[in-house]
Amino acid sequence: MEAKSNSNGKSGKFSNTKTVSINRLRMNPNDIRYFRDSDYIRQLAKSIEEFGLRMPIVVEDNKDGTYTIIDGHYRYLAVKLLKWTKVKVVVFKGSELDKVRLTMSISSNSKPFNPMDKLKAIKYLCEVLKLKPEQVGELIGLKRRMVYYYLLIDKHLTEEEKLKLAMGKMSVREAIKLAIRRKSGVANRNVCFVCREWRDGVVPMFFCPKHHKAVQSLVKNLLRLKSDGYGLTEEDKEKLLRIVVAFLRSL
């Protein structure tokens, strides 16, 4: 007996829940999680030990006696930690897109996705399922522009930087800025002449907001000197600017 799933506009079918040997379950090679949080697994194991497995693991029948996990990898790893030999599963039948939809909707009720989880899902949808950015954005819950930014992050950030993003040590905003800079080849532009740091929204002449006021004051004084009859040339102004910059750097 099979029942259709119509919630949240998902298509595909679920079978009745059944109990199978845990040794027959297989991790999904297309799992969108970037890494598994071992602390969360231990916490989940304690919860399952106390209250039981309240949600069965969603699987796909491989027709050879084994099942590939579609959703429930954390639950699977938790019950393995508890050394269970059997576990409740529900078999899902649907397209690859249906499986992604299902994973995104069910997993949102468990451990939240980190940015790298979303990136893995975006890559799979774009590169494997050949969906357009607007389709991916609608499915993931992002604007089309953000889908493009996530793909830039994948291309231009190192694995170490991606891990920082996944662990919350780097924000998505910071990652996007870094990816854009590397893509455009301007990693050394927009650097403040004084502090040598790249800043967002750098003012003309590449001074960060911190030093912009000092430079503004310098320009006003130069203009006043010229109006007072000192007749400074452009070359004189550049020399004075270099002197002031050198002074600011020494502070």
JSON list of C-alpha atoms in Angstrom, two decimals:
[
{"chain": "A", "resi": 1, "resn": "MET", "atom": "CA", "xyz": [0.00, 0.00, 0.00]},
{"chain": "A", "resi": 2, "resn": "GLU", "atom": "CA", "xyz": [1.54, 3.29, -1.10]},
{"chain": "A", "resi": 3, "resn": "ALA", "atom": "CA", "xyz": [0.48, 6.79, -0.22]},
{"chain": "A", "resi": 4, "resn": "LYS", "atom": "CA", "xyz": [1.18, 9.93, -2.17]},
{"chain": "A", "resi": 5, "resn": "SER", "atom": "CA", "xyz": [2.85, 12.85, -0.43]},
{"chain": "A", "resi": 6, "resn": "ASN", "atom": "CA", "xyz": [1.17, 16.11, -1.32]},
{"chain": "A", "resi": 7, "resn": "SER", "atom": "CA", "xyz": [2.45, 18.35, 1.50]},
{"chain": "A", "resi": 8, "resn": "ASN", "atom": "CA", "xyz": [4.40, 21.44, 0.48]},
{"chain": "A", "resi": 9, "resn": "GLY", "atom": "CA", "xyz": [3.86, 20.64, -3.17]},
{"chain": "A", "resi": 10, "resn": "LYS", "atom": "CA", "xyz": [6.23, 17.65, -3.08]},
{"chain": "A", "resi": 11, "resn": "SER", "atom": "CA", "xyz": [5.71, 14.80, -5.50]},
{"chain": "A", "resi": 12, "resn": "GLY", "atom": "CA", "xyz": [6.72, 11.16, -5.08]},
{"chain": "A", "resi": 13, "resn": "LYS", "atom": "CA", "xyz": [5.42, 8.32, -2.95]},
{"chain": "A", "resi": 14, "resn": "PHE", "atom": "CA", "xyz": [6.08, 6.93, 0.52]},
{"chain": "A", "resi": 15, "resn": "SER", "atom": "CA", "xyz": [5.60, 3.29, 1.47]},
{"chain": "A", "resi": 16, "resn": "ASN", "atom": "CA", "xyz": [4.47, 2.13, 4.90]},
{"chain": "A", "resi": 17, "resn": "THR", "atom": "CA", "xyz": [7.04, 2.27, 7.68]},
{"chain": "A", "resi": 18, "resn": "LYS", "atom": "CA", "xyz": [8.97, -0.95, 8.25]},
{"chain": "A", "resi": 19, "resn": "THR", "atom": "CA", "xyz": [11.90, -2.19, 10.33]},
{"chain": "A", "resi": 20, "resn": "VAL", "atom": "CA", "xyz": [15.11, -3.29, 8.61]},
{"chain": "A", "resi": 21, "resn": "SER", "atom": "CA", "xyz": [18.62, -4.29, 9.66]},
{"chain": "A", "resi": 22, "resn": "ILE", "atom": "CA", "xyz": [20.85, -1.25, 10.09]},
{"chain": "A", "resi": 23, "resn": "ASN", "atom": "CA", "xyz": [23.54, -3.07, 8.08]},
{"chain": "A", "resi": 24, "resn": "ARG", "atom": "CA", "xyz": [21.33, -2.79, 5.00]},
{"chain": "A", "resi": 25, "resn": "LEU", "atom": "CA", "xyz": [21.43, 1.02, 5.02]},
{"chain": "A", "resi": 26, "resn": "ARG", "atom": "CA", "xyz": [23.89, 2.95, 2.86]},
{"chain": "A", "resi": 27, "resn": "MET", "atom": "CA", "xyz": [25.02, 6.60, 3.12]},
{"chain": "A", "resi": 28, "resn": "ASN", "atom": "CA", "xyz": [23.95, 8.70, 0.16]},
{"chain": "A", "resi": 29, "resn": "PRO", "atom": "CA", "xyz": [26.93, 9.75, -2.04]},
{"chain": "A", "resi": 30, "resn": "ASN", "atom": "CA", "xyz": [24.90, 12.83, -3.06]},
{"chain": "A", "resi": 31, "resn": "ASP", "atom": "CA", "xyz": [24.18, 13.89, 0.51]},
{"chain": "A", "resi": 32, "resn": "ILE", "atom": "CA", "xyz": [24.20, 17.69, 0.61]},
{"chain": "A", "resi": 33, "resn": "ARG", "atom": "CA", "xyz": [25.70, 18.01, 4.09]},
{"chain": "A", "resi": 34, "resn": "TYR", "atom": "CA", "xyz": [29.24, 19.41, 3.84]},
{"chain": "A", "resi": 35, "resn": "PHE", "atom": "CA", "xyz": [30.34, 17.65, 7.03]},
{"chain": "A", "resi": 36, "resn": "ARG", "atom": "CA", "xyz": [28.75, 15.88, 9.97]},
{"chain": "A", "resi": 37, "resn": "ASP", "atom": "CA", "xyz": [28.80, 17.47, 13.42]},
{"chain": "A", "resi": 38, "resn": "SER", "atom": "CA", "xyz": [30.04, 14.79, 15.84]},
{"chain": "A", "resi": 39, "resn": "ASP", "atom": "CA", "xyz": [28.78, 16.73, 18.89]},
{"chain": "A", "resi": 40, "resn": "TYR", "atom": "CA", "xyz": [25.30, 16.90, 17.39]},
{"chain": "A", "resi": 41, "resn": "ILE", "atom": "CA", "xyz": [25.40, 13.15, 16.69]},
{"chain": "A", "resi": 42, "resn": "ARG", "atom": "CA", "xyz": [26.17, 12.43, 20.35]},
{"chain": "A", "resi": 43, "resn": "GLN", "atom": "CA", "xyz": [23.41, 14.78, 21.52]},
{"chain": "A", "resi": 44, "resn": "LEU", "atom": "CA", "xyz": [20.94, 13.18, 19.12]},
{"chain": "A", "resi": 45, "resn": "ALA", "atom": "CA", "xyz": [21.96, 9.71, 20.29]},
{"chain": "A", "resi": 46, "resn": "LYS", "atom": "CA", "xyz": [21.19, 10.68, 23.91]},
{"chain": "A", "resi": 47, "resn": "SER", "atom": "CA", "xyz": [17.79, 12.02, 22.84]},
{"chain": "A", "resi": 48, "resn": "ILE", "atom": "CA", "xyz": [16.96, 8.88, 20.86]},
{"chain": "A", "resi": 49, "resn": "GLU", "atom": "CA", "xyz": [18.08, 6.69, 23.75]},
{"chain": "A", "resi": 50, "resn": "GLU", "atom": "CA", "xyz": [15.71, 8.55, 26.07]},
{"chain": "A", "resi": 51, "resn": "PHE", "atom": "CA", "xyz": [12.71, 9.20, 23.83]},
{"chain": "A", "resi": 52, "resn": "GLY", "atom": "CA", "xyz": [13.16, 6.75, 20.95]},
{"chain": "A", "resi": 53, "resn": "LEU", "atom": "CA", "xyz": [13.38, 7.36, 17.20]},
{"chain": "A", "resi": 54, "resn": "ARG", "atom": "CA", "xyz": [10.35, 9.56, 16.58]},
{"chain": "A", "resi": 55, "resn": "MET", "atom": "CA", "xyz": [10.93, 10.01, 12.84]},
{"chain": "A", "resi": 56, "resn": "PRO", "atom": "CA", "xyz": [11.84, 7.05, 10.61]},
{"chain": "A", "resi": 57, "resn": "ILE", "atom": "CA", "xyz": [14.77, 7.29, 8.22]},
{"chain": "A", "resi": 58, "resn": "VAL", "atom": "CA", "xyz": [13.70, 8.03, 4.63]},
{"chain": "A", "resi": 59, "resn": "VAL", "atom": "CA", "xyz": [15.35, 5.67, 2.16]},
{"chain": "A", "resi": 60, "resn": "GLU", "atom": "CA", "xyz": [15.38, 4.54, -1.45]},
{"chain": "A", "resi": 61, "resn": "ASP", "atom": "CA", "xyz": [15.08, 0.83, -2.21]},
{"chain": "A", "resi": 62, "resn": "ASN", "atom": "CA", "xyz": [18.12, -0.31, -4.23]},
{"chain": "A", "resi": 63, "resn": "LYS", "atom": "CA", "xyz": [16.32, -3.53, -5.24]},
{"chain": "A", "resi": 64, "resn": "ASP", "atom": "CA", "xyz": [19.26, -5.63, -4.01]},
{"chain": "A", "resi": 65, "resn": "GLY", "atom": "CA", "xyz": [18.34, -5.85, -0.36]},
{"chain": "A", "resi": 66, "resn": "THR", "atom": "CA", "xyz": [20.00, -2.56, 0.55]},
{"chain": "A", "resi": 67, "resn": "TYR", "atom": "CA", "xyz": [18.62, 0.95, 1.01]},
{"chain": "A", "resi": 68, "resn": "THR", "atom": "CA", "xyz": [20.22, 4.34, 0.28]},
{"chain": "A", "resi": 69, "resn": "ILE", "atom": "CA", "xyz": [19.43, 7.06, 2.80]},
{"chain": "A", "resi": 70, "resn": "ILE", "atom": "CA", "xyz": [17.63, 10.07, 1.33]},
{"chain": "A", "resi": 71, "resn": "ASP", "atom": "CA", "xyz": [17.03, 11.87, 4.62]},
{"chain": "A", "resi": 72, "resn": "GLY", "atom": "CA", "xyz": [18.08, 10.88, 8.12]},
{"chain": "A", "resi": 73, "resn": "HIS", "atom": "CA", "xyz": [21.87, 10.56, 7.98]},
{"chain": "A", "resi": 74, "resn": "TYR", "atom": "CA", "xyz": [22.19, 12.09, 11.45]},
{"chain": "A", "resi": 75, "resn": "ARG", "atom": "CA", "xyz": [19.59, 9.67, 12.84]},
{"chain": "A", "resi": 76, "resn": "TYR", "atom": "CA", "xyz": [21.40, 6.77, 11.17]},
{"chain": "A", "resi": 77, "resn": "LEU", "atom": "CA", "xyz": [24.77, 7.77, 12.66]},
{"chain": "A", "resi": 78, "resn": "ALA", "atom": "CA", "xyz": [23.15, 8.31, 16.07]},
{"chain": "A", "resi": 79, "resn": "VAL", "atom": "CA", "xyz": [21.53, 4.85, 16.23]},
{"chain": "A", "resi": 80, "resn": "LYS", "atom": "CA", "xyz": [24.79, 3.29, 15.01]},
{"chain": "A", "resi": 81, "resn": "LEU", "atom": "CA", "xyz": [26.50, 4.99, 17.94]},
{"chain": "A", "resi": 82, "resn": "LEU", "atom": "CA", "xyz": [23.87, 3.38, 20.19]},
{"chain": "A", "resi": 83, "resn": "LYS", "atom": "CA", "xyz": [24.73, 0.03, 18.55]},
{"chain": "A", "resi": 84, "resn": "TRP", "atom": "CA", "xyz": [21.19, -0.61, 17.37]},
{"chain": "A", "resi": 85, "resn": "THR", "atom": "CA", "xyz": [20.82, -3.55, 15.02]},
{"chain": "A", "resi": 86, "resn": "LYS", "atom": "CA", "xyz": [17.48, -2.57, 13.50]},
{"chain": "A", "resi": 87, "resn": "VAL", "atom": "CA", "xyz": [15.85, 0.74, 12.64]},
{"chain": "A", "resi": 88, "resn": "LYS", "atom": "CA", "xyz": [12.55, 2.02, 11.26]},
{"chain": "A", "resi": 89, "resn": "VAL", "atom": "CA", "xyz": [12.57, 3.29, 7.67]},
{"chain": "A", "resi": 90, "resn": "VAL", "atom": "CA", "xyz": [10.08, 4.55, 5.13]},
{"chain": "A", "resi": 91, "resn": "VAL", "atom": "CA", "xyz": [10.79, 3.97, 1.43]},
{"chain": "A", "resi": 92, "resn": "PHE", "atom": "CA", "xyz": [10.39, 6.94, -0.90]},
{"chain": "A", "resi": 93, "resn": "LYS", "atom": "CA", "xyz": [9.92, 6.69, -4.67]},
{"chain": "A", "resi": 94, "resn": "GLY", "atom": "CA", "xyz": [10.45, 9.75, -6.83]},
{"chain": "A", "resi": 95, "resn": "SER", "atom": "CA", "xyz": [12.74, 11.60, -9.22]},
{"chain": "A", "resi": 96, "resn": "GLU", "atom": "CA", "xyz": [16.14, 12.99, -8.24]},
{"chain": "A", "resi": 97, "resn": "LEU", "atom": "CA", "xyz": [14.55, 16.44, -7.95]},
{"chain": "A", "resi": 98, "resn": "ASP", "atom": "CA", "xyz": [11.82, 15.02, -5.71]},
{"chain": "A", "resi": 99, "resn": "LYS", "atom": "CA", "xyz": [14.52, 13.63, -3.43]},
{"chain": "A", "resi": 100, "resn": "VAL", "atom": "CA", "xyz": [16.23, 17.01, -3.13]},
{"chain": "A", "resi": 101, "resn": "ARG", "atom": "CA", "xyz": [12.90, 18.72, -2.42]},
{"chain": "A", "resi": 102, "resn": "LEU", "atom": "CA", "xyz": [12.18, 16.14, 0.25]},
{"chain": "A", "resi": 103, "resn": "THR", "atom": "CA", "xyz": [15.61, 16.50, 1.86]},
{"chain": "A", "resi": 104, "resn": "MET", "atom": "CA", "xyz": [15.40, 20.30, 1.96]},
{"chain": "A", "resi": 105, "resn": "SER", "atom": "CA", "xyz": [11.93, 20.28, 3.50]},
{"chain": "A", "resi": 106, "resn": "ILE", "atom": "CA", "xyz": [12.44, 17.53, 6.10]},
{"chain": "A", "resi": 107, "resn": "SER", "atom": "CA", "xyz": [15.98, 18.44, 7.13]},
{"chain": "A", "resi": 108, "resn": "SER", "atom": "CA", "xyz": [14.91, 22.01, 7.80]},
{"chain": "A", "resi": 109, "resn": "ASN", "atom": "CA", "xyz": [13.06, 20.56, 10.79]},
{"chain": "A", "resi": 110, "resn": "SER", "atom": "CA", "xyz": [16.25, 19.03, 12.24]},
{"chain": "A", "resi": 111, "resn": "LYS", "atom": "CA", "xyz": [19.77, 20.48, 12.20]},
{"chain": "A", "resi": 112, "resn": "PRO", "atom": "CA", "xyz": [19.80, 23.72, 10.16]},
{"chain": "A", "resi": 113, "resn": "PHE", "atom": "CA", "xyz": [21.79, 23.80, 6.93]},
{"chain": "A", "resi": 114, "resn": "ASN", "atom": "CA", "xyz": [25.06, 25.71, 7.06]},
{"chain": "A", "resi": 115, "resn": "PRO", "atom": "CA", "xyz": [26.15, 27.80, 4.01]},
{"chain": "A", "resi": 116, "resn": "MET", "atom": "CA", "xyz": [28.31, 24.98, 2.62]},
{"chain": "A", "resi": 117, "resn": "ASP", "atom": "CA", "xyz": [25.35, 22.57, 2.79]},
{"chain": "A", "resi": 118, "resn": "LYS", "atom": "CA", "xyz": [23.42, 25.03, 0.63]},
{"chain": "A", "resi": 119, "resn": "LEU", "atom": "CA", "xyz": [26.37, 25.32, -1.72]},
{"chain": "A", "resi": 120, "resn": "LYS", "atom": "CA", "xyz": [26.51, 21.52, -2.17]},
{"chain": "A", "resi": 121, "resn": "ALA", "atom": "CA", "xyz": [22.79, 21.46, -2.92]},
{"chain": "A", "resi": 122, "resn": "ILE", "atom": "CA", "xyz": [23.13, 24.32, -5.42]},
{"chain": "A", "resi": 123, "resn": "LYS", "atom": "CA", "xyz": [26.02, 22.60, -7.22]},
{"chain": "A", "resi": 124, "resn": "TYR", "atom": "CA", "xyz": [24.09, 19.34, -7.45]},
{"chain": "A", "resi": 125, "resn": "LEU", "atom": "CA", "xyz": [20.98, 21.05, -8.77]},
{"chain": "A", "resi": 126, "resn": "CYS", "atom": "CA", "xyz": [22.89, 23.18, -11.30]},
{"chain": "A", "resi": 127, "resn": "GLU", "atom": "CA", "xyz": [25.54, 20.73, -12.49]},
{"chain": "A", "resi": 128, "resn": "VAL", "atom": "CA", "xyz": [23.80, 17.35, -12.20]},
{"chain": "A", "resi": 129, "resn": "LEU", "atom": "CA", "xyz": [20.12, 18.13, -12.58]},
{"chain": "A", "resi": 130, "resn": "LYS", "atom": "CA", "xyz": [20.82, 21.08, -14.93]},
{"chain": "A", "resi": 131, "resn": "LEU", "atom": "CA", "xyz": [18.36, 23.45, -13.29]},
{"chain": "A", "resi": 132, "resn": "LYS", "atom": "CA", "xyz": [18.44, 27.18, -14.00]},
{"chain": "A", "resi": 133, "resn": "PRO", "atom": "CA", "xyz": [19.58, 29.56, -11.20]},
{"chain": "A", "resi": 134, "resn": "GLU", "atom": "CA", "xyz": [16.07, 30.92, -10.72]},
{"chain": "A", "resi": 135, "resn": "GLN", "atom": "CA", "xyz": [14.72, 27.36, -10.33]},
{"chain": "A", "resi": 136, "resn": "VAL", "atom": "CA", "xyz": [17.46, 26.51, -7.86]},
{"chain": "A", "resi": 137, "resn": "GLY", "atom": "CA", "xyz": [16.83, 29.71, -5.91]},
{"chain": "A", "resi": 138, "resn": "GLU", "atom": "CA", "xyz": [13.15, 28.94, -5.61]},
{"chain": "A", "resi": 139, "resn": "LEU", "atom": "CA", "xyz": [13.89, 25.42, -4.37]},
{"chain": "A", "resi": 140, "resn": "ILE", "atom": "CA", "xyz": [16.61, 26.45, -1.91]},
{"chain": "A", "resi": 141, "resn": "GLY", "atom": "CA", "xyz": [14.86, 29.64, -0.80]},
{"chain": "A", "resi": 142, "resn": "LEU", "atom": "CA", "xyz": [17.42, 32.08, -2.20]},
{"chain": "A", "resi": 143, "resn": "LYS", "atom": "CA", "xyz": [17.37, 34.88, -4.74]},
{"chain": "A", "resi": 144, "resn": "ARG", "atom": "CA", "xyz": [18.91, 34.16, -8.15]},
{"chain": "A", "resi": 145, "resn": "ARG", "atom": "CA", "xyz": [21.76, 36.56, -7.39]},
{"chain": "A", "resi": 146, "resn": "MET", "atom": "CA", "xyz": [22.63, 34.61, -4.24]},
{"chain": "A", "resi": 147, "resn": "VAL", "atom": "CA", "xyz": [22.78, 31.37, -6.21]},
{"chain": "A", "resi": 148, "resn": "TYR", "atom": "CA", "xyz": [25.37, 33.02, -8.47]},
{"chain": "A", "resi": 149, "resn": "TYR", "atom": "CA", "xyz": [27.31, 34.24, -5.42]},
{"chain": "A", "resi": 150, "resn": "TYR", "atom": "CA", "xyz": [27.36, 30.75, -3.89]},
{"chain": "A", "resi": 151, "resn": "LEU", "atom": "CA", "xyz": [28.83, 29.35, -7.11]},
{"chain": "A", "resi": 152, "resn": "LEU", "atom": "CA", "xyz": [31.49, 32.08, -6.98]},
{"chain": "A", "resi": 153, "resn": "ILE", "atom": "CA", "xyz": [32.34, 31.01, -3.43]},
{"chain": "A", "resi": 154, "resn": "ASP", "atom": "CA", "xyz": [32.77, 27.43, -4.60]},
{"chain": "A", "resi": 155, "resn": "LYS", "atom": "CA", "xyz": [35.11, 28.48, -7.39]},
{"chain": "A", "resi": 156, "resn": "HIS", "atom": "CA", "xyz": [37.26, 31.09, -5.67]},
{"chain": "A", "resi": 157, "resn": "LEU", "atom": "CA", "xyz": [37.56, 30.07, -2.01]},
{"chain": "A", "resi": 158, "resn": "THR", "atom": "CA", "xyz": [40.06, 27.52, -0.71]},
{"chain": "A", "resi": 159, "resn": "GLU", "atom": "CA", "xyz": [38.94, 24.37, 1.11]},
{"chain": "A", "resi": 160, "resn": "GLU", "atom": "CA", "xyz": [40.21, 25.86, 4.36]},
{"chain": "A", "resi": 161, "resn": "GLU", "atom": "CA", "xyz": [38.11, 28.98, 3.81]},
{"chain": "A", "resi": 162, "resn": "LYS", "atom": "CA", "xyz": [35.07, 26.86, 2.93]},
{"chain": "A", "resi": 163, "resn": "LEU", "atom": "CA", "xyz": [35.47, 24.95, 6.18]},
{"chain": "A", "resi": 164, "resn": "LYS", "atom": "CA", "xyz": [35.55, 28.25, 8.08]},
{"chain": "A", "resi": 165, "resn": "LEU", "atom": "CA", "xyz": [32.33, 29.24, 6.31]},
{"chain": "A", "resi": 166, "resn": "ALA", "atom": "CA", "xyz": [30.70, 25.93, 7.22]},
{"chain": "A", "resi": 167, "resn": "MET", "atom": "CA", "xyz": [31.75, 26.26, 10.88]},
{"chain": "A", "resi": 168, "resn": "GLY", "atom": "CA", "xyz": [30.54, 29.85, 11.17]},
{"chain": "A", "resi": 169, "resn": "LYS", "atom": "CA", "xyz": [34.03, 31.33, 11.45]},
{"chain": "A", "resi": 170, "resn": "MET", "atom": "CA", "xyz": [33.45, 33.29, 8.23]},
{"chain": "A", "resi": 171, "resn": "SER", "atom": "CA", "xyz": [30.15, 34.94, 7.30]},
{"chain": "A", "resi": 172, "resn": "VAL", "atom": "CA", "xyz": [28.47, 34.47, 3.92]},
{"chain": "A", "resi": 173, "resn": "ARG", "atom": "CA", "xyz": [28.90, 38.21, 3.32]},
{"chain": "A", "resi": 174, "resn": "GLU", "atom": "CA", "xyz": [32.66, 37.98, 3.91]},
{"chain": "A", "resi": 175, "resn": "ALA", "atom": "CA", "xyz": [32.91, 34.93, 1.68]},
{"chain": "A", "resi": 176, "resn": "ILE", "atom": "CA", "xyz": [31.04, 36.67, -1.14]},
{"chain": "A", "resi": 177, "resn": "LYS", "atom": "CA", "xyz": [33.29, 39.74, -0.94]},
{"chain": "A", "resi": 178, "resn": "LEU", "atom": "CA", "xyz": [36.40, 37.58, -1.05]},
{"chain": "A", "resi": 179, "resn": "ALA", "atom": "CA", "xyz": [35.10, 35.55, -4.01]},
{"chain": "A", "resi": 180, "resn": "ILE", "atom": "CA", "xyz": [34.17, 38.68, -5.98]},
{"chain": "A", "resi": 181, "resn": "ARG", "atom": "CA", "xyz": [37.58, 40.22, -5.38]},
{"chain": "A", "resi": 182, "resn": "ARG", "atom": "CA", "xyz": [39.37, 37.11, -6.57]},
{"chain": "A", "resi": 183, "resn": "LYS", "atom": "CA", "xyz": [37.13, 36.71, -9.60]},
{"chain": "A", "resi": 184, "resn": "SER", "atom": "CA", "xyz": [37.71, 40.28, -10.74]},
{"chain": "A", "resi": 185, "resn": "GLY", "atom": "CA", "xyz": [41.43, 40.12, -10.05]},
{"chain": "A", "resi": 186, "resn": "VAL", "atom": "CA", "xyz": [41.34, 43.17, -7.81]},
{"chain": "A", "resi": 187, "resn": "ALA", "atom": "CA", "xyz": [42.50, 41.55, -4.61]},
{"chain": "A", "resi": 188, "resn": "ASN", "atom": "CA", "xyz": [45.07, 44.32, -4.17]},
{"chain": "A", "resi": 189, "resn": "ARG", "atom": "CA", "xyz": [42.83, 47.17, -5.25]},
{"chain": "A", "resi": 190, "resn": "ASN", "atom": "CA", "xyz": [40.56, 49.12, -2.95]},
{"chain": "A", "resi": 191, "resn": "VAL", "atom": "CA", "xyz": [43.32, 48.94, -0.36]},
{"chain": "A", "resi": 192, "resn": "CYS", "atom": "CA", "xyz": [43.69, 51.91, 1.93]},
{"chain": "A", "resi": 193, "resn": "PHE", "atom": "CA", "xyz": [46.99, 53.68, 1.28]},
{"chain": "A", "resi": 194, "resn": "VAL", "atom": "CA", "xyz": [47.42, 54.16, 5.02]},
{"chain": "A", "resi": 195, "resn": "CYS", "atom": "CA", "xyz": [46.44, 50.95, 6.80]},
{"chain": "A", "resi": 196, "resn": "ARG", "atom": "CA", "xyz": [46.84, 48.66, 3.78]},
{"chain": "A", "resi": 197, "resn": "GLU", "atom": "CA", "xyz": [43.55, 46.94, 4.54]},
{"chain": "A", "resi": 198, "resn": "TRP", "atom": "CA", "xyz": [40.79, 46.23, 2.04]},
{"chain": "A", "resi": 199, "resn": "ARG", "atom": "CA", "xyz": [37.53, 47.86, 3.04]},
{"chain": "A", "resi": 200, "resn": "ASP", "atom": "CA", "xyz": [34.02, 47.71, 1.73]},
{"chain": "A", "resi": 201, "resn": "GLY", "atom": "CA", "xyz": [32.77, 50.96, 0.22]},
{"chain": "A", "resi": 202, "resn": "VAL", "atom": "CA", "xyz": [36.24, 52.47, -0.09]},
{"chain": "A", "resi": 203, "resn": "VAL", "atom": "CA", "xyz": [36.17, 56.18, -0.86]},
{"chain": "A", "resi": 204, "resn": "PRO", "atom": "CA", "xyz": [37.88, 57.69, -3.94]},
{"chain": "A", "resi": 205, "resn": "MET", "atom": "CA", "xyz": [41.70, 57.54, -3.88]},
{"chain": "A", "resi": 206, "resn": "PHE", "atom": "CA", "xyz": [41.39, 54.28, -1.88]},
{"chain": "A", "resi": 207, "resn": "PHE", "atom": "CA", "xyz": [41.32, 55.52, 1.67]},
{"chain": "A", "resi": 208, "resn": "CYS", "atom": "CA", "xyz": [39.27, 53.61, 4.17]},
{"chain": "A", "resi": 209, "resn": "PRO", "atom": "CA", "xyz": [36.60, 55.50, 6.13]},
{"chain": "A", "resi": 210, "resn": "LYS", "atom": "CA", "xyz": [38.91, 55.62, 9.14]},
{"chain": "A", "resi": 211, "resn": "HIS", "atom": "CA", "xyz": [41.51, 57.72, 7.27]},
{"chain": "A", "resi": 212, "resn": "HIS", "atom": "CA", "xyz": [39.20, 59.44, 4.79]},
{"chain": "A", "resi": 213, "resn": "LYS", "atom": "CA", "xyz": [38.56, 62.38, 7.16]},
{"chain": "A", "resi": 214, "resn": "ALA", "atom": "CA", "xyz": [42.27, 63.11, 7.50]},
{"chain": "A", "resi": 215, "resn": "VAL", "atom": "CA", "xyz": [42.73, 63.07, 3.74]},
{"chain": "A", "resi": 216, "resn": "GLN", "atom": "CA", "xyz": [39.67, 65.29, 3.25]},
{"chain": "A", "resi": 217, "resn": "SER", "atom": "CA", "xyz": [41.19, 67.81, 5.65]},
{"chain": "A", "resi": 218, "resn": "LEU", "atom": "CA", "xyz": [44.47, 67.70, 3.73]},
{"chain": "A", "resi": 219, "resn": "VAL", "atom": "CA", "xyz": [42.73, 68.41, 0.41]},
{"chain": "A", "resi": 220, "resn": "LYS", "atom": "CA", "xyz": [40.84, 71.35, 1.92]},
{"chain": "A", "resi": 221, "resn": "ASN", "atom": "CA", "xyz": [44.06, 72.83, 3.28]},
{"chain": "A", "resi": 222, "resn": "LEU", "atom": "CA", "xyz": [45.78, 72.43, -0.09]},
{"chain": "A", "resi": 223, "resn": "LEU", "atom": "CA", "xyz": [42.94, 74.21, -1.82]},
{"chain": "A", "resi": 224, "resn": "ARG", "atom": "CA", "xyz": [43.07, 77.01, 0.75]},
{"chain": "A", "resi": 225, "resn": "LEU", "atom": "CA", "xyz": [46.80, 77.42, 0.21]},
{"chain": "A", "resi": 226, "resn": "LYS", "atom": "CA", "xyz": [46.22, 77.78, -3.51]},
{"chain": "A", "resi": 227, "resn": "SER", "atom": "CA", "xyz": [43.44, 80.31, -3.02]},
{"chain": "A", "resi": 228, "resn": "ASP", "atom": "CA", "xyz": [45.66, 82.26, -0.64]},
{"chain": "A", "resi": 229, "resn": "GLY", "atom": "CA", "xyz": [48.09, 82.83, -3.48]},
{"chain": "A", "resi": 230, "resn": "TYR", "atom": "CA", "xyz": [50.68, 80.19, -2.79]},
{"chain": "A", "resi": 231, "resn": "GLY", "atom": "CA", "xyz": [50.01, 78.78, -6.26]},
{"chain": "A", "resi": 232, "resn": "LEU", "atom": "CA", "xyz": [50.73, 75.08, -5.51]},
{"chain": "A", "resi": 233, "resn": "THR", "atom": "CA", "xyz": [51.18, 72.96, -8.62]},
{"chain": "A", "resi": 234, "resn": "GLU", "atom": "CA", "xyz": [49.75, 69.45, -9.00]},
{"chain": "A", "resi": 235, "resn": "GLU", "atom": "CA", "xyz": [53.25, 68.09, -8.43]},
{"chain": "A", "resi": 236, "resn": "ASP", "atom": "CA", "xyz": [53.51, 70.05, -5.17]},
{"chain": "A", "resi": 237, "resn": "LYS", "atom": "CA", "xyz": [50.17, 68.63, -4.06]},
{"chain": "A", "resi": 238, "resn": "GLU", "atom": "CA", "xyz": [51.30, 65.05, -4.78]},
{"chain": "A", "resi": 239, "resn": "LYS", "atom": "CA", "xyz": [54.49, 65.59, -2.76]},
{"chain": "A", "resi": 240, "resn": "LEU", "atom": "CA", "xyz": [52.52, 66.92, 0.18]},
{"chain": "A", "resi": 241, "resn": "LEU", "atom": "CA", "xyz": [50.09, 64.01, -0.09]},
{"chain": "A", "resi": 242, "resn": "ARG", "atom": "CA", "xyz": [52.95, 61.50, 0.08]},
{"chain": "A", "resi": 243, "resn": "ILE", "atom": "CA", "xyz": [54.37, 63.27, 3.15]},
{"chain": "A", "resi": 244, "resn": "VAL", "atom": "CA", "xyz": [51.01, 63.19, 4.93]},
{"chain": "A", "resi": 245, "resn": "VAL", "atom": "CA", "xyz": [50.44, 59.53, 4.05]},
{"chain": "A", "resi": 246, "resn": "ALA", "atom": "CA", "xyz": [53.89, 58.65, 5.39]},
{"chain": "A", "resi": 247, "resn": "PHE", "atom": "CA", "xyz": [53.05, 60.51, 8.57]},
{"chain": "A", "resi": 248, "resn": "LEU", "atom": "CA", "xyz": [49.69, 58.72, 8.96]},
{"chain": "A", "resi": 249, "resn": "ARG", "atom": "CA", "xyz": [51.35, 55.35, 8.49]},
{"chain": "A", "resi": 250, "resn": "SER", "atom": "CA", "xyz": [53.80, 56.12, 11.27]},
{"chain": "A", "resi": 251, "resn": "LEU", "atom": "CA", "xyz": [51.01, 56.72, 13.79]}
]
